[in-house]
Amino acid sequence: HLCDLLAVAAVILALQAANSLSGGHFAQALGLDPGLIAAEPWRLITWPLGQPGWLAAIGNAVGLTVGLTMASRCSGRLVAWGGLLGATLLAGLWSWYDLEAGELLSGASAAMYAALGMGLVAWLRVRHELTYAKRSDWLAGFGTIGVVLLALAVPRLMEAPAQWIHAIGFTWGAALVALTPRSW
């Protein structure tokens, strides 16, 4: 499971490198502009791939890996991917409604918050079963809690033009894991 989740983080970082080399044009080509959705509906899926900067790219890559690892461990791989896709689409649709034409939304923060919501609920469901004898238990337990607290403490994320996407992502991810049966 971990390989495909790490691949998401690697793709985000690789695309940020491409964006840096292109002078920001790559993020603009992938971003969600409400005025372009009717002509280019694929933007509802691609907007998290373009990051606003290296700090966001690294933070989102780490948050996605930690949260999705715990969600996958508790509820299975399909739930983890469903959380990622659902948060992207729901937040994209909200932003389509909330943003003005010409405003550009990019970054994986909605997906990261979904991963953290999934990871937090997954940790709450299995916390009494973790022995913390293995490194993976430490990552699952304290890594999830630490990344959630860090993400919530970063004021920069809350100054985004469409800050409701974070709440939408977190709620979707948390509800998804809370309502699915455990896979182990």
mmCIF file with all atom_site columns, C-alpha atoms in Angstrom:
data_model
loop_
_atom_site.group_PDB
_atom_site.id
_atom_site.type_symbol
_atom_site.label_atom_id
_atom_site.label_alt_id
_atom_site.label_comp_id
_atom_site.label_asym_id
_atom_site.label_entity_id
_atom_site.label_seq_id
_atom_site.pdbx_PDB_ins_code
_atom_site.Cartn_x
_atom_site.Cartn_y
_atom_site.Cartn_z
_atom_site.occupancy
_atom_site.B_iso_or_equiv
_atom_site.pdbx_formal_charge
_atom_site.auth_seq_id
_atom_site.auth_comp_id
_atom_site.auth_asym_id
_atom_site.auth_atom_id
_atom_site.pdbx_PDB_model_num
ATOM 1   C CA . HIS A 1 1   ? 0.000   0.000  0.000   1.00 0.00 ? 1   HIS A CA 1
ATOM 2   C CA . LEU A 1 2   ? 2.707   2.419  0.942   1.00 0.00 ? 2   LEU A CA 1
ATOM 3   C CA . CYS A 1 3   ? 4.282   2.498  -2.512  1.00 0.00 ? 3   CYS A CA 1
ATOM 4   C CA . ASP A 1 4   ? 1.288   4.070  -4.247  1.00 0.00 ? 4   ASP A CA 1
ATOM 5   C CA . LEU A 1 5   ? 0.851   6.583  -1.431  1.00 0.00 ? 5   LEU A CA 1
ATOM 6   C CA . LEU A 1 6   ? 4.512   7.528  -1.596  1.00 0.00 ? 6   LEU A CA 1
ATOM 7   C CA . ALA A 1 7   ? 4.084   7.862  -5.351  1.00 0.00 ? 7   ALA A CA 1
ATOM 8   C CA . VAL A 1 8   ? 1.494   10.608 -4.759  1.00 0.00 ? 8   VAL A CA 1
ATOM 9   C CA . ALA A 1 9   ? 4.023   12.507 -2.645  1.00 0.00 ? 9   ALA A CA 1
ATOM 10  C CA . ALA A 1 10  ? 6.714   11.999 -5.286  1.00 0.00 ? 10  ALA A CA 1
ATOM 11  C CA . VAL A 1 11  ? 4.393   13.252 -8.036  1.00 0.00 ? 11  VAL A CA 1
ATOM 12  C CA . ILE A 1 12  ? 3.552   16.392 -6.038  1.00 0.00 ? 12  ILE A CA 1
ATOM 13  C CA . LEU A 1 13  ? 7.244   17.148 -5.478  1.00 0.00 ? 13  LEU A CA 1
ATOM 14  C CA . ALA A 1 14  ? 8.186   16.387 -9.096  1.00 0.00 ? 14  ALA A CA 1
ATOM 15  C CA . LEU A 1 15  ? 5.409   18.622 -10.402 1.00 0.00 ? 15  LEU A CA 1
ATOM 16  C CA . GLN A 1 16  ? 6.539   21.391 -8.053  1.00 0.00 ? 16  GLN A CA 1
ATOM 17  C CA . ALA A 1 17  ? 10.030  21.091 -9.516  1.00 0.00 ? 17  ALA A CA 1
ATOM 18  C CA . ALA A 1 18  ? 8.536   21.341 -13.017 1.00 0.00 ? 18  ALA A CA 1
ATOM 19  C CA . ASN A 1 19  ? 6.476   24.320 -11.912 1.00 0.00 ? 19  ASN A CA 1
ATOM 20  C CA . SER A 1 20  ? 9.554   26.068 -10.530 1.00 0.00 ? 20  SER A CA 1
ATOM 21  C CA . LEU A 1 21  ? 11.432  25.486 -13.770 1.00 0.00 ? 21  LEU A CA 1
ATOM 22  C CA . SER A 1 22  ? 8.511   26.782 -15.844 1.00 0.00 ? 22  SER A CA 1
ATOM 23  C CA . GLY A 1 23  ? 8.162   29.982 -13.840 1.00 0.00 ? 23  GLY A CA 1
ATOM 24  C CA . GLY A 1 24  ? 4.772   29.021 -12.386 1.00 0.00 ? 24  GLY A CA 1
ATOM 25  C CA . HIS A 1 25  ? 3.072   28.254 -15.678 1.00 0.00 ? 25  HIS A CA 1
ATOM 26  C CA . PHE A 1 26  ? 2.606   24.594 -14.828 1.00 0.00 ? 26  PHE A CA 1
ATOM 27  C CA . ALA A 1 27  ? 0.465   25.322 -11.752 1.00 0.00 ? 27  ALA A CA 1
ATOM 28  C CA . GLN A 1 28  ? -1.593  27.745 -13.806 1.00 0.00 ? 28  GLN A CA 1
ATOM 29  C CA . ALA A 1 29  ? -2.244  25.092 -16.462 1.00 0.00 ? 29  ALA A CA 1
ATOM 30  C CA . LEU A 1 30  ? -3.471  22.611 -13.809 1.00 0.00 ? 30  LEU A CA 1
ATOM 31  C CA . GLY A 1 31  ? -5.226  25.049 -11.444 1.00 0.00 ? 31  GLY A CA 1
ATOM 32  C CA . LEU A 1 32  ? -8.943  25.472 -10.958 1.00 0.00 ? 32  LEU A CA 1
ATOM 33  C CA . ASP A 1 33  ? -10.276 28.611 -12.604 1.00 0.00 ? 33  ASP A CA 1
ATOM 34  C CA . PRO A 1 34  ? -14.082 28.680 -12.229 1.00 0.00 ? 34  PRO A CA 1
ATOM 35  C CA . GLY A 1 35  ? -14.432 30.410 -15.587 1.00 0.00 ? 35  GLY A CA 1
ATOM 36  C CA . LEU A 1 36  ? -12.744 27.499 -17.377 1.00 0.00 ? 36  LEU A CA 1
ATOM 37  C CA . ILE A 1 37  ? -14.568 24.541 -15.782 1.00 0.00 ? 37  ILE A CA 1
ATOM 38  C CA . ALA A 1 38  ? -17.234 24.209 -18.481 1.00 0.00 ? 38  ALA A CA 1
ATOM 39  C CA . ALA A 1 39  ? -14.606 24.072 -21.230 1.00 0.00 ? 39  ALA A CA 1
ATOM 40  C CA . GLU A 1 40  ? -11.965 22.177 -19.223 1.00 0.00 ? 40  GLU A CA 1
ATOM 41  C CA . PRO A 1 41  ? -13.708 19.944 -16.639 1.00 0.00 ? 41  PRO A CA 1
ATOM 42  C CA . TRP A 1 42  ? -10.492 17.982 -16.026 1.00 0.00 ? 42  TRP A CA 1
ATOM 43  C CA . ARG A 1 43  ? -9.395  20.905 -13.813 1.00 0.00 ? 43  ARG A CA 1
ATOM 44  C CA . LEU A 1 44  ? -11.723 19.566 -11.093 1.00 0.00 ? 44  LEU A CA 1
ATOM 45  C CA . ILE A 1 45  ? -9.228  16.698 -10.717 1.00 0.00 ? 45  ILE A CA 1
ATOM 46  C CA . THR A 1 46  ? -5.875  18.310 -11.563 1.00 0.00 ? 46  THR A CA 1
ATOM 47  C CA . TRP A 1 47  ? -5.974  21.430 -9.388  1.00 0.00 ? 47  TRP A CA 1
ATOM 48  C CA . PRO A 1 48  ? -4.255  19.777 -6.362  1.00 0.00 ? 48  PRO A CA 1
ATOM 49  C CA . LEU A 1 49  ? -1.237  18.842 -8.486  1.00 0.00 ? 49  LEU A CA 1
ATOM 50  C CA . GLY A 1 50  ? 0.035   22.408 -8.885  1.00 0.00 ? 50  GLY A CA 1
ATOM 51  C CA . GLN A 1 51  ? 1.411   23.802 -5.617  1.00 0.00 ? 51  GLN A CA 1
ATOM 52  C CA . PRO A 1 52  ? 1.781   27.489 -4.720  1.00 0.00 ? 52  PRO A CA 1
ATOM 53  C CA . GLY A 1 53  ? 5.347   26.939 -3.494  1.00 0.00 ? 53  GLY A CA 1
ATOM 54  C CA . TRP A 1 54  ? 7.886   24.517 -2.073  1.00 0.00 ? 54  TRP A CA 1
ATOM 55  C CA . LEU A 1 55  ? 6.664   24.831 1.524   1.00 0.00 ? 55  LEU A CA 1
ATOM 56  C CA . ALA A 1 56  ? 3.146   23.824 0.501   1.00 0.00 ? 56  ALA A CA 1
ATOM 57  C CA . ALA A 1 57  ? 4.447   21.029 -1.750  1.00 0.00 ? 57  ALA A CA 1
ATOM 58  C CA . ILE A 1 58  ? 6.573   19.489 1.008   1.00 0.00 ? 58  ILE A CA 1
ATOM 59  C CA . GLY A 1 59  ? 3.897   19.930 3.674   1.00 0.00 ? 59  GLY A CA 1
ATOM 60  C CA . ASN A 1 60  ? 1.202   18.439 1.468   1.00 0.00 ? 60  ASN A CA 1
ATOM 61  C CA . ALA A 1 61  ? 3.417   15.525 0.426   1.00 0.00 ? 61  ALA A CA 1
ATOM 62  C CA . VAL A 1 62  ? 4.191   14.666 4.067   1.00 0.00 ? 62  VAL A CA 1
ATOM 63  C CA . GLY A 1 63  ? 0.595   15.166 5.226   1.00 0.00 ? 63  GLY A CA 1
ATOM 64  C CA . LEU A 1 64  ? -0.806  13.011 2.426   1.00 0.00 ? 64  LEU A CA 1
ATOM 65  C CA . THR A 1 65  ? 1.669   10.219 3.087   1.00 0.00 ? 65  THR A CA 1
ATOM 66  C CA . VAL A 1 66  ? 1.082   10.104 6.847   1.00 0.00 ? 66  VAL A CA 1
ATOM 67  C CA . GLY A 1 67  ? -2.697  10.479 6.750   1.00 0.00 ? 67  GLY A CA 1
ATOM 68  C CA . LEU A 1 68  ? -3.311  8.132  3.849   1.00 0.00 ? 68  LEU A CA 1
ATOM 69  C CA . THR A 1 69  ? -0.988  5.505  5.312   1.00 0.00 ? 69  THR A CA 1
ATOM 70  C CA . MET A 1 70  ? -3.011  5.381  8.507   1.00 0.00 ? 70  MET A CA 1
ATOM 71  C CA . ALA A 1 71  ? -6.338  5.438  6.629   1.00 0.00 ? 71  ALA A CA 1
ATOM 72  C CA . SER A 1 72  ? -5.169  2.642  4.340   1.00 0.00 ? 72  SER A CA 1
ATOM 73  C CA . ARG A 1 73  ? -3.984  0.615  7.308   1.00 0.00 ? 73  ARG A CA 1
ATOM 74  C CA . CYS A 1 74  ? -7.318  0.923  9.096   1.00 0.00 ? 74  CYS A CA 1
ATOM 75  C CA . SER A 1 75  ? -9.944  0.981  6.354   1.00 0.00 ? 75  SER A CA 1
ATOM 76  C CA . GLY A 1 76  ? -8.152  -0.217 3.254   1.00 0.00 ? 76  GLY A CA 1
ATOM 77  C CA . ARG A 1 77  ? -6.592  1.202  0.169   1.00 0.00 ? 77  ARG A CA 1
ATOM 78  C CA . LEU A 1 78  ? -9.834  1.956  -1.673  1.00 0.00 ? 78  LEU A CA 1
ATOM 79  C CA . VAL A 1 79  ? -11.079 4.093  1.211   1.00 0.00 ? 79  VAL A CA 1
ATOM 80  C CA . ALA A 1 80  ? -7.810  6.049  1.220   1.00 0.00 ? 80  ALA A CA 1
ATOM 81  C CA . TRP A 1 81  ? -8.031  6.707  -2.509  1.00 0.00 ? 81  TRP A CA 1
ATOM 82  C CA . GLY A 1 82  ? -11.760 7.457  -2.249  1.00 0.00 ? 82  GLY A CA 1
ATOM 83  C CA . GLY A 1 83  ? -10.979 10.038 0.413   1.00 0.00 ? 83  GLY A CA 1
ATOM 84  C CA . LEU A 1 84  ? -8.370  11.680 -1.782  1.00 0.00 ? 84  LEU A CA 1
ATOM 85  C CA . LEU A 1 85  ? -10.579 11.740 -4.880  1.00 0.00 ? 85  LEU A CA 1
ATOM 86  C CA . GLY A 1 86  ? -13.724 12.759 -3.006  1.00 0.00 ? 86  GLY A CA 1
ATOM 87  C CA . ALA A 1 87  ? -12.009 15.658 -1.244  1.00 0.00 ? 87  ALA A CA 1
ATOM 88  C CA . THR A 1 88  ? -10.561 16.861 -4.539  1.00 0.00 ? 88  THR A CA 1
ATOM 89  C CA . LEU A 1 89  ? -13.925 16.784 -6.320  1.00 0.00 ? 89  LEU A CA 1
ATOM 90  C CA . LEU A 1 90  ? -16.043 18.151 -3.451  1.00 0.00 ? 90  LEU A CA 1
ATOM 91  C CA . ALA A 1 91  ? -13.630 20.985 -2.685  1.00 0.00 ? 91  ALA A CA 1
ATOM 92  C CA . GLY A 1 92  ? -13.264 21.709 -6.404  1.00 0.00 ? 92  GLY A CA 1
ATOM 93  C CA . LEU A 1 93  ? -17.027 21.911 -6.857  1.00 0.00 ? 93  LEU A CA 1
ATOM 94  C CA . TRP A 1 94  ? -17.340 24.198 -3.829  1.00 0.00 ? 94  TRP A CA 1
ATOM 95  C CA . SER A 1 95  ? -14.562 26.407 -5.141  1.00 0.00 ? 95  SER A CA 1
ATOM 96  C CA . TRP A 1 96  ? -16.226 26.526 -8.548  1.00 0.00 ? 96  TRP A CA 1
ATOM 97  C CA . TYR A 1 97  ? -19.224 27.990 -6.749  1.00 0.00 ? 97  TYR A CA 1
ATOM 98  C CA . ASP A 1 98  ? -17.279 30.127 -4.253  1.00 0.00 ? 98  ASP A CA 1
ATOM 99  C CA . LEU A 1 99  ? -14.531 31.680 -6.402  1.00 0.00 ? 99  LEU A CA 1
ATOM 100 C CA . GLU A 1 100 ? -14.879 34.357 -9.049  1.00 0.00 ? 100 GLU A CA 1
ATOM 101 C CA . ALA A 1 101 ? -13.934 33.661 -12.672 1.00 0.00 ? 101 ALA A CA 1
ATOM 102 C CA . GLY A 1 102 ? -10.238 34.363 -13.121 1.00 0.00 ? 102 GLY A CA 1
ATOM 103 C CA . GLU A 1 103 ? -9.278  33.373 -9.548  1.00 0.00 ? 103 GLU A CA 1
ATOM 104 C CA . LEU A 1 104 ? -6.961  30.378 -9.585  1.00 0.00 ? 104 LEU A CA 1
ATOM 105 C CA . LEU A 1 105 ? -7.047  27.622 -6.994  1.00 0.00 ? 105 LEU A CA 1
ATOM 106 C CA . SER A 1 106 ? -4.126  25.230 -6.755  1.00 0.00 ? 106 SER A CA 1
ATOM 107 C CA . GLY A 1 107 ? -2.495  23.125 -4.082  1.00 0.00 ? 107 GLY A CA 1
ATOM 108 C CA . ALA A 1 108 ? -3.317  19.845 -2.394  1.00 0.00 ? 108 ALA A CA 1
ATOM 109 C CA . SER A 1 109 ? -4.434  21.319 0.914   1.00 0.00 ? 109 SER A CA 1
ATOM 110 C CA . ALA A 1 110 ? -8.017  19.992 0.625   1.00 0.00 ? 110 ALA A CA 1
ATOM 111 C CA . ALA A 1 111 ? -6.676  16.523 -0.136  1.00 0.00 ? 111 ALA A CA 1
ATOM 112 C CA . MET A 1 112 ? -4.167  16.858 2.704   1.00 0.00 ? 112 MET A CA 1
ATOM 113 C CA . TYR A 1 113 ? -6.888  17.823 5.162   1.00 0.00 ? 113 TYR A CA 1
ATOM 114 C CA . ALA A 1 114 ? -8.940  14.834 3.967   1.00 0.00 ? 114 ALA A CA 1
ATOM 115 C CA . ALA A 1 115 ? -5.921  12.593 4.536   1.00 0.00 ? 115 ALA A CA 1
ATOM 116 C CA . LEU A 1 116 ? -5.439  14.060 7.992   1.00 0.00 ? 116 LEU A CA 1
ATOM 117 C CA . GLY A 1 117 ? -9.139  13.645 8.813   1.00 0.00 ? 117 GLY A CA 1
ATOM 118 C CA . MET A 1 118 ? -8.941  10.027 7.670   1.00 0.00 ? 118 MET A CA 1
ATOM 119 C CA . GLY A 1 119 ? -5.703  9.484  9.568   1.00 0.00 ? 119 GLY A CA 1
ATOM 120 C CA . LEU A 1 120 ? -7.043  10.998 12.769  1.00 0.00 ? 120 LEU A CA 1
ATOM 121 C CA . VAL A 1 121 ? -10.240 8.926  12.763  1.00 0.00 ? 121 VAL A CA 1
ATOM 122 C CA . ALA A 1 122 ? -8.254  5.811  11.840  1.00 0.00 ? 122 ALA A CA 1
ATOM 123 C CA . TRP A 1 123 ? -5.869  6.452  14.724  1.00 0.00 ? 123 TRP A CA 1
ATOM 124 C CA . LEU A 1 124 ? -8.808  6.933  17.107  1.00 0.00 ? 124 LEU A CA 1
ATOM 125 C CA . ARG A 1 125 ? -10.244 3.607  15.956  1.00 0.00 ? 125 ARG A CA 1
ATOM 126 C CA . VAL A 1 126 ? -7.033  1.601  16.408  1.00 0.00 ? 126 VAL A CA 1
ATOM 127 C CA . ARG A 1 127 ? -5.091  3.541  19.050  1.00 0.00 ? 127 ARG A CA 1
ATOM 128 C CA . HIS A 1 128 ? -5.546  0.858  21.726  1.00 0.00 ? 128 HIS A CA 1
ATOM 129 C CA . GLU A 1 129 ? -4.178  -1.819 19.403  1.00 0.00 ? 129 GLU A CA 1
ATOM 130 C CA . LEU A 1 130 ? -0.915  -0.079 18.518  1.00 0.00 ? 130 LEU A CA 1
ATOM 131 C CA . THR A 1 131 ? 1.981   -1.473 20.514  1.00 0.00 ? 131 THR A CA 1
ATOM 132 C CA . TYR A 1 132 ? 4.466   1.218  19.462  1.00 0.00 ? 132 TYR A CA 1
ATOM 133 C CA . ALA A 1 133 ? 7.043   -1.553 19.224  1.00 0.00 ? 133 ALA A CA 1
ATOM 134 C CA . LYS A 1 134 ? 7.493   -0.944 15.495  1.00 0.00 ? 134 LYS A CA 1
ATOM 135 C CA . ARG A 1 135 ? 8.432   2.218  13.656  1.00 0.00 ? 135 ARG A CA 1
ATOM 136 C CA . SER A 1 136 ? 5.212   2.013  11.629  1.00 0.00 ? 136 SER A CA 1
ATOM 137 C CA . ASP A 1 137 ? 3.191   2.215  14.867  1.00 0.00 ? 137 ASP A CA 1
ATOM 138 C CA . TRP A 1 138 ? 5.044   5.379  15.862  1.00 0.00 ? 138 TRP A CA 1
ATOM 139 C CA . LEU A 1 139 ? 4.388   6.928  12.452  1.00 0.00 ? 139 LEU A CA 1
ATOM 140 C CA . ALA A 1 140 ? 0.751   5.879  12.569  1.00 0.00 ? 140 ALA A CA 1
ATOM 141 C CA . GLY A 1 141 ? 0.135   7.210  16.046  1.00 0.00 ? 141 GLY A CA 1
ATOM 142 C CA . PHE A 1 142 ? 2.304   10.187 16.778  1.00 0.00 ? 142 PHE A CA 1
ATOM 143 C CA . GLY A 1 143 ? 3.028   11.074 13.166  1.00 0.00 ? 143 GLY A CA 1
ATOM 144 C CA . THR A 1 144 ? -0.668  11.435 12.416  1.00 0.00 ? 144 THR A CA 1
ATOM 145 C CA . ILE A 1 145 ? -1.378  13.513 15.510  1.00 0.00 ? 145 ILE A CA 1
ATOM 146 C CA . GLY A 1 146 ? 1.719   15.678 14.975  1.00 0.00 ? 146 GLY A CA 1
ATOM 147 C CA . VAL A 1 147 ? 0.981   16.404 11.332  1.00 0.00 ? 147 VAL A CA 1
ATOM 148 C CA . VAL A 1 148 ? -2.680  17.192 12.100  1.00 0.00 ? 148 VAL A CA 1
ATOM 149 C CA . LEU A 1 149 ? -1.678  19.638 14.834  1.00 0.00 ? 149 LEU A CA 1
ATOM 150 C CA . LEU A 1 150 ? 0.976   21.235 12.634  1.00 0.00 ? 150 LEU A CA 1
ATOM 151 C CA . ALA A 1 151 ? -1.432  21.650 9.730   1.00 0.00 ? 151 ALA A CA 1
ATOM 152 C CA . LEU A 1 152 ? -4.061  23.211 11.949  1.00 0.00 ? 152 LEU A CA 1
ATOM 153 C CA . ALA A 1 153 ? -1.482  25.576 13.465  1.00 0.00 ? 153 ALA A CA 1
ATOM 154 C CA . VAL A 1 154 ? -0.246  26.959 10.159  1.00 0.00 ? 154 VAL A CA 1
ATOM 155 C CA . PRO A 1 155 ? -2.117  30.254 9.733   1.00 0.00 ? 155 PRO A CA 1
ATOM 156 C CA . ARG A 1 156 ? -1.055  30.560 6.094   1.00 0.00 ? 156 ARG A CA 1
ATOM 157 C CA . LEU A 1 157 ? -3.453  27.777 5.113   1.00 0.00 ? 157 LEU A CA 1
ATOM 158 C CA . MET A 1 158 ? -6.364  29.566 6.745   1.00 0.00 ? 158 MET A CA 1
ATOM 159 C CA . GLU A 1 159 ? -5.695  32.719 4.715   1.00 0.00 ? 159 GLU A CA 1
ATOM 160 C CA . ALA A 1 160 ? -6.445  30.928 1.446   1.00 0.00 ? 160 ALA A CA 1
ATOM 161 C CA . PRO A 1 161 ? -9.127  32.565 -0.707  1.00 0.00 ? 161 PRO A CA 1
ATOM 162 C CA . ALA A 1 162 ? -11.340 29.469 -0.373  1.00 0.00 ? 162 ALA A CA 1
ATOM 163 C CA . GLN A 1 163 ? -10.655 28.340 3.188   1.00 0.00 ? 163 GLN A CA 1
ATOM 164 C CA . TRP A 1 164 ? -13.796 26.204 3.328   1.00 0.00 ? 164 TRP A CA 1
ATOM 165 C CA . ILE A 1 165 ? -12.075 23.620 1.140   1.00 0.00 ? 165 ILE A CA 1
ATOM 166 C CA . HIS A 1 166 ? -10.022 22.605 4.187   1.00 0.00 ? 166 HIS A CA 1
ATOM 167 C CA . ALA A 1 167 ? -13.138 21.962 6.265   1.00 0.00 ? 167 ALA A CA 1
ATOM 168 C CA . ILE A 1 168 ? -14.769 20.109 3.363   1.00 0.00 ? 168 ILE A CA 1
ATOM 169 C CA . GLY A 1 169 ? -11.706 17.900 2.889   1.00 0.00 ? 169 GLY A CA 1
ATOM 170 C CA . PHE A 1 170 ? -11.267 17.165 6.606   1.00 0.00 ? 170 PHE A CA 1
ATOM 171 C CA . THR A 1 171 ? -14.971 16.374 7.107   1.00 0.00 ? 171 THR A CA 1
ATOM 172 C CA . TRP A 1 172 ? -15.144 14.154 4.021   1.00 0.00 ? 172 TRP A CA 1
ATOM 173 C CA . GLY A 1 173 ? -12.050 12.189 5.016   1.00 0.00 ? 173 GLY A CA 1
ATOM 174 C CA . ALA A 1 174 ? -13.047 11.792 8.669   1.00 0.00 ? 174 ALA A CA 1
ATOM 175 C CA . ALA A 1 175 ? -16.607 10.733 7.803   1.00 0.00 ? 175 ALA A CA 1
ATOM 176 C CA . LEU A 1 176 ? -15.417 8.271  5.169   1.00 0.00 ? 176 LEU A CA 1
ATOM 177 C CA . VAL A 1 177 ? -13.162 6.374  7.567   1.00 0.00 ? 177 VAL A CA 1
ATOM 178 C CA . ALA A 1 178 ? -15.655 6.629  10.434  1.00 0.00 ? 178 ALA A CA 1
ATOM 179 C CA . LEU A 1 179 ? -18.410 5.064  8.311   1.00 0.00 ? 179 LEU A CA 1
ATOM 180 C CA . THR A 1 180 ? -16.419 2.252  6.677   1.00 0.00 ? 180 THR A CA 1
ATOM 181 C CA . PRO A 1 181 ? -15.670 -1.098 8.288   1.00 0.00 ? 181 PRO A CA 1
ATOM 182 C CA . ARG A 1 182 ? -12.133 -1.778 9.421   1.00 0.00 ? 182 ARG A CA 1
ATOM 183 C CA . SER A 1 183 ? -10.036 -3.900 7.123   1.00 0.00 ? 183 SER A CA 1
ATOM 184 C CA . TRP A 1 184 ? -7.903  -5.361 9.947   1.00 0.00 ? 184 TRP A CA 1
#
